[in-house]
Amino acid sequence: RRTLLAGTGALALPGVATHALAQNKAEFTLKYANNLPITHPMNVRATEMAAAILAESKGRVDLKVFPSSQLGTDTDMLSQIRSGAIDYFTLSPLILGTLVPSAQISGVGFAFKDYNQVWAAMDGDLGAHVRKEIAARSTMFAFDKIWDNGYRQMTSSARAITKPEDLKGMKMRVPPSPFWVSMFKAFEASPATINFAEVYTALQTKIVDGQENPLAIIATAKLFEVQQFCSITNHMWDGFWFLANKKSFERLPADLQEIVTRNVNKAGLNQRDDVRKLNDSLLGELKAKGMAINTTDAELFRAKLRAAGFYAEWHKKFGDEAWAVLEKYTGKLV
Ligand code: X2X
């Protein structure tokens, strides 16, 4: 009787597609949670991926997507996936740094000159190094193909950021990550760690003046409604490791593990294309929404980080070996 009621309830949910295959209770109902709006390519591709996994597994694996921090902030979701309360989660390598410090190495400021360098490193030895660390130091592992967030840009309600001095004393929201705090301290801003779930409100109520994110997020999360200035700084490339709880994954038989793995990596590659196109196409749209957009000279910002000892400090923290792997793809950074 209980099963019957649960089944009826699920079908009656407004707005939820009722796949013919999902009508019979799946053998494995799995939760994938993330912090981005449903309209962002991450969730568009994840939704498509969930349908493919359901079909290919002949209804045995029903992956439910929970966008927009519905299950909690990144900090909450990270503890949920560690305990197995959720099965999958996409997280910036830098926020993962609260648990696996070495994961933050892909976020080094102005490291990757272009996407060729990004994917060579992340699909190559740098990504392999980080995935090994994640698997060794946590109850999670990361799938091979990291998903894209993009090159990050700075926005503000206070003033246009054209040079590092404009950041001086500015209250900047950064994601919860030691690396991000360190970088914005090096810029002499006043960084405050706030989970993405609270960013819109924090900007609206002026708890902070500014934040930094790729254009695709500034657009889909409607940050342009609460930020006037957008400065193209490209100060950092950022991605999302697609994380799995190990025990949950190990419960799947090998054929289902293969279906999930292949589809996660495939969706990740498609999502990379989407995000890149979106980030490349949004300047006009954000201007039309009223944002004042300016370009910057990256060398000024990079010089500021160098002078503040930022590269030296993080080189020391990550160690010579890992730093050499990074520089194998980026060239000498200092
Ligand atoms: O929190 C952010 O700014 C975001 C959405 O870019 C990340 O997940 C790192």
Short mmCIF file of C-alpha atoms and ligand atoms in Angstrom, two decimals:
data_model
loop_
_atom_site.label_atom_id
_atom_site.label_comp_id
_atom_site.label_asym_id
_atom_site.label_seq_id
_atom_site.Cartn_x
_atom_site.Cartn_y
_atom_site.Cartn_z
CA ARG A 1 0.00 0.00 0.00
CA ARG A 2 2.82 2.36 0.88
CA THR A 3 4.53 1.72 -2.46
CA LEU A 4 1.31 2.41 -4.29
CA LEU A 5 0.83 5.75 -2.57
CA ALA A 6 4.44 6.76 -3.15
CA GLY A 7 4.12 5.90 -6.81
CA THR A 8 0.96 7.94 -7.20
CA GLY A 9 2.53 10.88 -5.42
CA ALA A 10 5.55 10.88 -7.68
CA LEU A 11 3.43 10.88 -10.81
CA ALA A 12 1.29 13.71 -9.53
CA LEU A 13 4.24 16.10 -9.01
CA PRO A 14 3.60 19.17 -11.15
CA GLY A 15 6.09 19.81 -13.91
CA VAL A 16 7.93 16.50 -13.59
CA ALA A 17 8.10 14.53 -16.83
CA THR A 18 6.62 11.09 -16.42
CA HIS A 19 8.88 8.84 -18.44
CA ALA A 20 7.16 5.59 -19.35
CA LEU A 21 10.24 3.79 -18.05
CA ALA A 22 10.26 5.58 -14.71
CA GLN A 23 6.67 4.69 -13.90
CA ASN A 24 7.81 1.39 -12.51
CA LYS A 25 10.02 2.04 -9.55
CA ALA A 26 13.64 1.94 -10.67
CA GLU A 27 16.05 -0.46 -9.02
CA PHE A 28 18.43 2.45 -8.30
CA THR A 29 17.08 5.93 -7.65
CA LEU A 30 20.08 8.25 -7.40
CA LYS A 31 20.42 11.92 -6.51
CA TYR A 32 22.59 14.38 -8.40
CA ALA A 33 22.65 17.85 -6.86
CA ASN A 34 24.26 21.14 -7.90
CA ASN A 35 24.22 24.88 -7.28
CA LEU A 36 23.27 26.25 -10.73
CA PRO A 37 19.95 27.35 -12.28
CA ILE A 38 18.06 24.79 -14.36
CA THR A 39 18.66 26.96 -17.45
CA HIS A 40 22.48 26.69 -17.21
CA PRO A 41 24.06 24.20 -19.68
CA MET A 42 25.14 22.07 -16.72
CA ASN A 43 21.53 21.25 -15.90
CA VAL A 44 20.38 21.12 -19.52
CA ARG A 45 23.00 18.45 -20.25
CA ALA A 46 22.48 16.68 -16.92
CA THR A 47 18.75 16.37 -17.59
CA GLU A 48 19.45 14.95 -21.04
CA MET A 49 22.04 12.61 -19.47
CA ALA A 50 19.55 11.35 -16.88
CA ALA A 51 17.09 10.46 -19.65
CA ALA A 52 19.82 8.58 -21.55
CA ILE A 53 20.84 6.66 -18.42
CA LEU A 54 17.22 5.73 -17.73
CA ALA A 55 16.71 4.51 -21.30
CA GLU A 56 20.02 2.65 -21.63
CA SER A 57 19.57 0.95 -18.26
CA LYS A 58 16.03 -0.02 -19.32
CA GLY A 59 14.55 1.82 -16.38
CA ARG A 60 16.89 0.38 -13.75
CA VAL A 61 18.72 3.66 -12.97
CA ASP A 62 16.65 6.75 -12.31
CA LEU A 63 18.95 9.73 -11.77
CA LYS A 64 17.13 12.68 -10.23
CA VAL A 65 18.62 16.12 -10.89
CA PHE A 66 18.36 18.72 -8.09
CA PRO A 67 19.49 22.14 -9.44
CA SER A 68 19.73 25.55 -7.76
CA SER A 69 21.02 24.39 -4.37
CA GLN A 70 17.60 22.81 -3.73
CA LEU A 71 19.21 20.34 -1.34
CA GLY A 72 21.38 22.93 0.38
CA THR A 73 24.44 25.10 -0.18
CA ASP A 74 27.68 23.76 -1.66
CA THR A 75 28.98 23.29 1.87
CA ASP A 76 25.84 21.27 2.75
CA MET A 77 25.96 19.25 -0.48
CA LEU A 78 29.63 18.46 0.07
CA SER A 79 28.84 16.89 3.45
CA GLN A 80 25.81 15.12 1.95
CA ILE A 81 27.86 13.45 -0.77
CA ARG A 82 30.60 12.55 1.71
CA SER A 83 28.06 10.68 3.83
CA GLY A 84 26.19 9.21 0.88
CA ALA A 85 22.98 11.21 1.44
CA ILE A 86 23.38 12.29 -2.18
CA ASP A 87 25.09 10.18 -4.85
CA TYR A 88 26.50 12.74 -7.28
CA PHE A 89 27.52 16.40 -7.01
CA THR A 90 29.36 18.85 -9.25
CA LEU A 91 31.80 21.08 -7.39
CA SER A 92 34.50 23.60 -8.20
CA PRO A 93 37.98 22.17 -7.54
CA LEU A 94 38.60 25.20 -5.35
CA ILE A 95 35.66 24.60 -3.02
CA LEU A 96 36.66 20.94 -2.90
CA GLY A 97 39.90 22.41 -1.57
CA THR A 98 38.30 22.70 1.86
CA LEU A 99 38.58 18.89 1.93
CA VAL A 100 41.30 18.08 -0.62
CA PRO A 101 43.65 21.11 -0.64
CA SER A 102 45.70 19.94 -3.64
CA ALA A 103 42.57 20.04 -5.85
CA GLN A 104 42.82 23.82 -5.90
CA ILE A 105 45.83 23.81 -8.22
CA SER A 106 43.71 24.17 -11.38
CA GLY A 107 42.53 27.56 -10.11
CA VAL A 108 45.90 29.32 -10.09
CA GLY A 109 45.32 32.86 -11.32
CA PHE A 110 46.03 33.54 -15.01
CA ALA A 111 47.52 30.06 -15.41
CA PHE A 112 45.79 28.72 -18.53
CA LYS A 113 46.15 31.00 -21.55
CA ASP A 114 43.33 29.33 -23.47
CA TYR A 115 41.01 26.33 -23.57
CA ASN A 116 43.59 24.22 -25.41
CA GLN A 117 45.77 24.46 -22.31
CA VAL A 118 42.81 23.90 -19.98
CA TRP A 119 41.68 20.62 -21.54
CA ALA A 120 45.20 19.36 -22.18
CA ALA A 121 45.92 19.78 -18.46
CA MET A 122 42.60 18.65 -17.03
CA ASP A 123 42.21 15.66 -19.35
CA GLY A 124 45.93 14.99 -18.93
CA ASP A 125 48.35 14.66 -16.03
CA LEU A 126 47.13 17.60 -13.93
CA GLY A 127 43.55 16.29 -13.83
CA ALA A 128 44.80 12.76 -13.19
CA HIS A 129 46.88 14.02 -10.25
CA VAL A 130 43.86 15.75 -8.72
CA ARG A 131 41.47 12.82 -9.28
CA LYS A 132 43.96 10.53 -7.57
CA GLU A 133 44.08 12.86 -4.57
CA ILE A 134 40.28 13.05 -4.38
CA ALA A 135 39.94 9.25 -4.46
CA ALA A 136 42.73 8.79 -1.92
CA ARG A 137 41.55 11.44 0.56
CA SER A 138 37.77 11.20 0.52
CA THR A 139 34.74 8.93 0.27
CA MET A 140 34.31 10.25 -3.29
CA PHE A 141 35.87 9.96 -6.70
CA ALA A 142 35.67 12.26 -9.73
CA PHE A 143 34.75 11.10 -13.22
CA ASP A 144 37.45 11.63 -15.86
CA LYS A 145 35.97 14.57 -17.75
CA ILE A 146 35.72 17.69 -15.63
CA TRP A 147 32.72 19.90 -16.57
CA ASP A 148 33.24 23.54 -17.47
CA ASN A 149 32.35 26.67 -15.56
CA GLY A 150 34.52 29.03 -17.61
CA TYR A 151 36.89 31.95 -17.25
CA ARG A 152 35.76 34.14 -14.39
CA GLN A 153 34.97 37.86 -14.66
CA MET A 154 34.46 40.43 -11.91
CA THR A 155 31.25 42.36 -11.33
CA SER A 156 30.44 45.12 -8.90
CA SER A 157 27.74 47.56 -7.87
CA ALA A 158 30.35 50.07 -6.65
CA ARG A 159 32.61 50.84 -9.60
CA ALA A 160 34.18 49.49 -12.74
CA ILE A 161 37.28 47.40 -12.06
CA THR A 162 39.84 48.41 -14.67
CA LYS A 163 43.04 47.93 -12.65
CA PRO A 164 44.02 46.07 -9.47
CA GLU A 165 43.84 49.29 -7.39
CA ASP A 166 40.09 49.42 -8.05
CA LEU A 167 39.75 46.28 -5.95
CA LYS A 168 41.37 47.90 -2.93
CA GLY A 169 39.06 47.47 0.06
CA MET A 170 36.17 46.33 -2.12
CA LYS A 171 33.88 43.86 -0.38
CA MET A 172 34.05 40.91 -2.75
CA ARG A 173 32.12 37.72 -2.40
CA VAL A 174 34.26 34.67 -3.06
CA PRO A 175 33.19 31.01 -2.91
CA PRO A 176 34.10 29.12 0.28
CA SER A 177 37.71 28.17 -0.51
CA PRO A 178 41.03 29.11 1.10
CA PHE A 179 42.51 29.66 -2.35
CA TRP A 180 39.89 32.21 -3.38
CA VAL A 181 40.28 34.15 -0.13
CA SER A 182 44.04 34.22 -0.59
CA MET A 183 43.77 35.46 -4.17
CA PHE A 184 41.46 38.35 -3.33
CA LYS A 185 43.54 39.28 -0.30
CA ALA A 186 46.50 39.44 -2.68
CA PHE A 187 44.46 41.91 -4.76
CA GLU A 188 43.91 43.84 -1.49
CA ALA A 189 40.16 43.43 -1.74
CA SER A 190 38.12 42.51 1.30
CA PRO A 191 36.91 38.98 0.48
CA ALA A 192 33.90 37.35 2.18
CA THR A 193 33.17 33.66 1.64
CA ILE A 194 29.51 33.14 0.75
CA ASN A 195 27.95 30.05 -0.81
CA PHE A 196 26.51 30.56 -4.27
CA ALA A 197 22.98 29.90 -2.97
CA GLU A 198 23.22 33.20 -1.06
CA VAL A 199 25.06 35.33 -3.60
CA TYR A 200 22.10 37.05 -5.28
CA THR A 201 20.69 38.20 -1.94
CA ALA A 202 24.10 39.20 -0.60
CA LEU A 203 24.61 41.44 -3.64
CA GLN A 204 21.06 42.79 -3.53
CA THR A 205 21.29 43.76 0.13
CA LYS A 206 24.85 45.08 -0.37
CA ILE A 207 26.41 42.75 2.18
CA VAL A 208 29.09 42.67 -0.51
CA ASP A 209 29.77 45.03 -3.43
CA GLY A 210 31.04 42.56 -5.94
CA GLN A 211 31.58 38.99 -6.99
CA GLU A 212 33.28 37.08 -9.77
CA ASN A 213 31.85 34.39 -12.06
CA PRO A 214 31.77 33.42 -15.73
CA LEU A 215 29.27 35.29 -17.91
CA ALA A 216 27.05 32.20 -18.27
CA ILE A 217 26.38 32.34 -14.52
CA ILE A 218 26.05 36.13 -14.40
CA ALA A 219 23.35 35.70 -17.07
CA THR A 220 21.48 32.54 -15.97
CA ALA A 221 21.52 33.47 -12.26
CA LYS A 222 20.44 37.01 -13.21
CA LEU A 223 23.24 38.67 -11.28
CA PHE A 224 23.00 41.54 -13.78
CA GLU A 225 19.86 42.61 -11.87
CA VAL A 226 21.97 43.44 -8.81
CA GLN A 227 25.37 44.30 -10.39
CA GLN A 228 25.99 47.29 -12.63
CA PHE A 229 29.61 46.85 -13.70
CA CYS A 230 31.15 43.86 -15.40
CA SER A 231 34.92 43.76 -15.86
CA ILE A 232 36.42 41.24 -18.22
CA THR A 233 39.37 40.01 -16.18
CA ASN A 234 39.59 36.30 -17.09
CA HIS A 235 41.49 35.99 -13.82
CA MET A 236 40.91 32.27 -13.40
CA TRP A 237 39.54 29.29 -15.27
CA ASP A 238 37.13 27.21 -13.20
CA GLY A 239 35.42 23.86 -13.72
CA PHE A 240 33.23 21.39 -11.87
CA TRP A 241 34.44 17.95 -10.93
CA PHE A 242 31.56 15.49 -11.37
CA LEU A 243 31.85 13.69 -8.05
CA ALA A 244 30.38 10.33 -7.02
CA ASN A 245 30.00 8.80 -3.59
CA LYS A 246 32.17 5.66 -3.83
CA LYS A 247 29.89 3.35 -1.87
CA SER A 248 26.84 4.38 -3.83
CA PHE A 249 28.66 3.78 -7.12
CA GLU A 250 30.00 0.43 -5.95
CA ARG A 251 26.44 -0.74 -5.27
CA LEU A 252 25.75 -0.57 -9.02
CA PRO A 253 26.46 -3.72 -11.05
CA ALA A 254 29.29 -3.33 -13.57
CA ASP A 255 27.01 -2.87 -16.59
CA LEU A 256 25.20 0.01 -14.89
CA GLN A 257 28.47 1.57 -13.72
CA GLU A 258 29.56 1.58 -17.35
CA ILE A 259 26.34 3.25 -18.51
CA VAL A 260 26.60 5.95 -15.86
CA THR A 261 30.31 6.60 -16.43
CA ARG A 262 30.04 6.83 -20.20
CA ASN A 263 27.04 9.16 -20.04
CA VAL A 264 28.53 11.45 -17.38
CA ASN A 265 31.71 11.92 -19.44
CA LYS A 266 29.78 12.36 -22.68
CA ALA A 267 27.44 14.94 -21.15
CA GLY A 268 30.50 16.70 -19.73
CA LEU A 269 32.06 17.07 -23.18
CA ASN A 270 28.79 18.43 -24.60
CA GLN A 271 28.43 20.77 -21.64
CA ARG A 272 31.95 22.13 -22.31
CA ASP A 273 30.90 23.13 -25.84
CA ASP A 274 27.69 24.73 -24.61
CA VAL A 275 29.34 26.70 -21.82
CA ARG A 276 32.08 27.98 -24.07
CA LYS A 277 29.62 29.14 -26.74
CA LEU A 278 27.42 30.77 -24.11
CA ASN A 279 30.32 32.56 -22.40
CA ASP A 280 31.51 33.79 -25.80
CA SER A 281 28.10 35.10 -26.82
CA LEU A 282 26.78 36.90 -23.76
CA LEU A 283 28.52 40.29 -23.77
CA GLY A 284 25.86 41.87 -26.00
CA GLU A 285 23.04 40.45 -23.96
CA LEU A 286 24.48 41.65 -20.65
CA LYS A 287 25.02 45.10 -22.14
CA ALA A 288 21.38 45.10 -23.24
CA LYS A 289 20.42 44.25 -19.64
CA GLY A 290 22.14 47.45 -18.56
CA MET A 291 25.58 46.29 -17.44
CA ALA A 292 28.54 48.57 -18.12
CA ILE A 293 31.26 46.33 -19.48
CA ASN A 294 34.98 47.06 -19.59
CA THR A 295 38.06 45.15 -20.61
CA THR A 296 41.26 45.01 -18.55
CA ASP A 297 44.97 44.46 -18.98
CA ALA A 298 45.55 41.01 -17.48
CA GLU A 299 49.26 41.73 -17.00
CA LEU A 300 48.49 44.39 -14.36
CA PHE A 301 46.46 41.94 -12.28
CA ARG A 302 48.99 39.19 -12.73
CA ALA A 303 51.79 41.52 -11.64
CA LYS A 304 49.83 42.39 -8.52
CA LEU A 305 49.50 38.70 -7.59
CA ARG A 306 53.18 38.18 -8.25
CA ALA A 307 54.19 41.19 -6.11
CA ALA A 308 51.95 39.98 -3.27
CA GLY A 309 53.81 36.66 -3.25
CA PHE A 310 50.70 34.76 -4.28
CA TYR A 311 52.42 32.43 -6.76
CA ALA A 312 55.33 31.73 -4.42
CA GLU A 313 52.98 30.94 -1.53
CA TRP A 314 50.83 28.48 -3.50
CA HIS A 315 53.80 26.92 -5.27
CA LYS A 316 55.10 26.09 -1.81
CA LYS A 317 51.72 24.76 -0.64
CA PHE A 318 51.13 22.56 -3.69
CA GLY A 319 54.75 21.41 -3.80
CA ASP A 320 57.37 21.33 -6.56
CA GLU A 321 56.09 18.15 -8.12
CA ALA A 322 52.48 19.26 -8.62
CA TRP A 323 53.60 22.75 -9.66
CA ALA A 324 55.80 21.22 -12.35
CA VAL A 325 52.80 19.28 -13.68
CA LEU A 326 50.83 22.54 -13.90
CA GLU A 327 53.68 24.37 -15.64
CA LYS A 328 54.07 21.51 -18.10
CA TYR A 329 50.80 22.78 -19.61
CA THR A 330 50.93 26.51 -18.86
CA GLY A 331 54.61 27.29 -19.27
CA LYS A 332 56.55 29.08 -16.51
CA LEU A 333 54.12 31.02 -14.35
CA VAL A 334 56.45 33.41 -12.57
O1 X2X B 1 30.03 29.68 -6.38
C1 X2X B 1 30.31 30.10 -7.50
O2 X2X B 1 30.65 31.25 -7.72
C2 X2X B 1 30.26 29.15 -8.67
C3 X2X B 1 28.82 28.93 -9.06
O3 X2X B 1 30.97 29.66 -9.75
C4 X2X B 1 30.89 27.89 -8.24
O4 X2X B 1 30.26 26.89 -8.06
C5 X2X B 1 32.35 27.94 -7.98
#
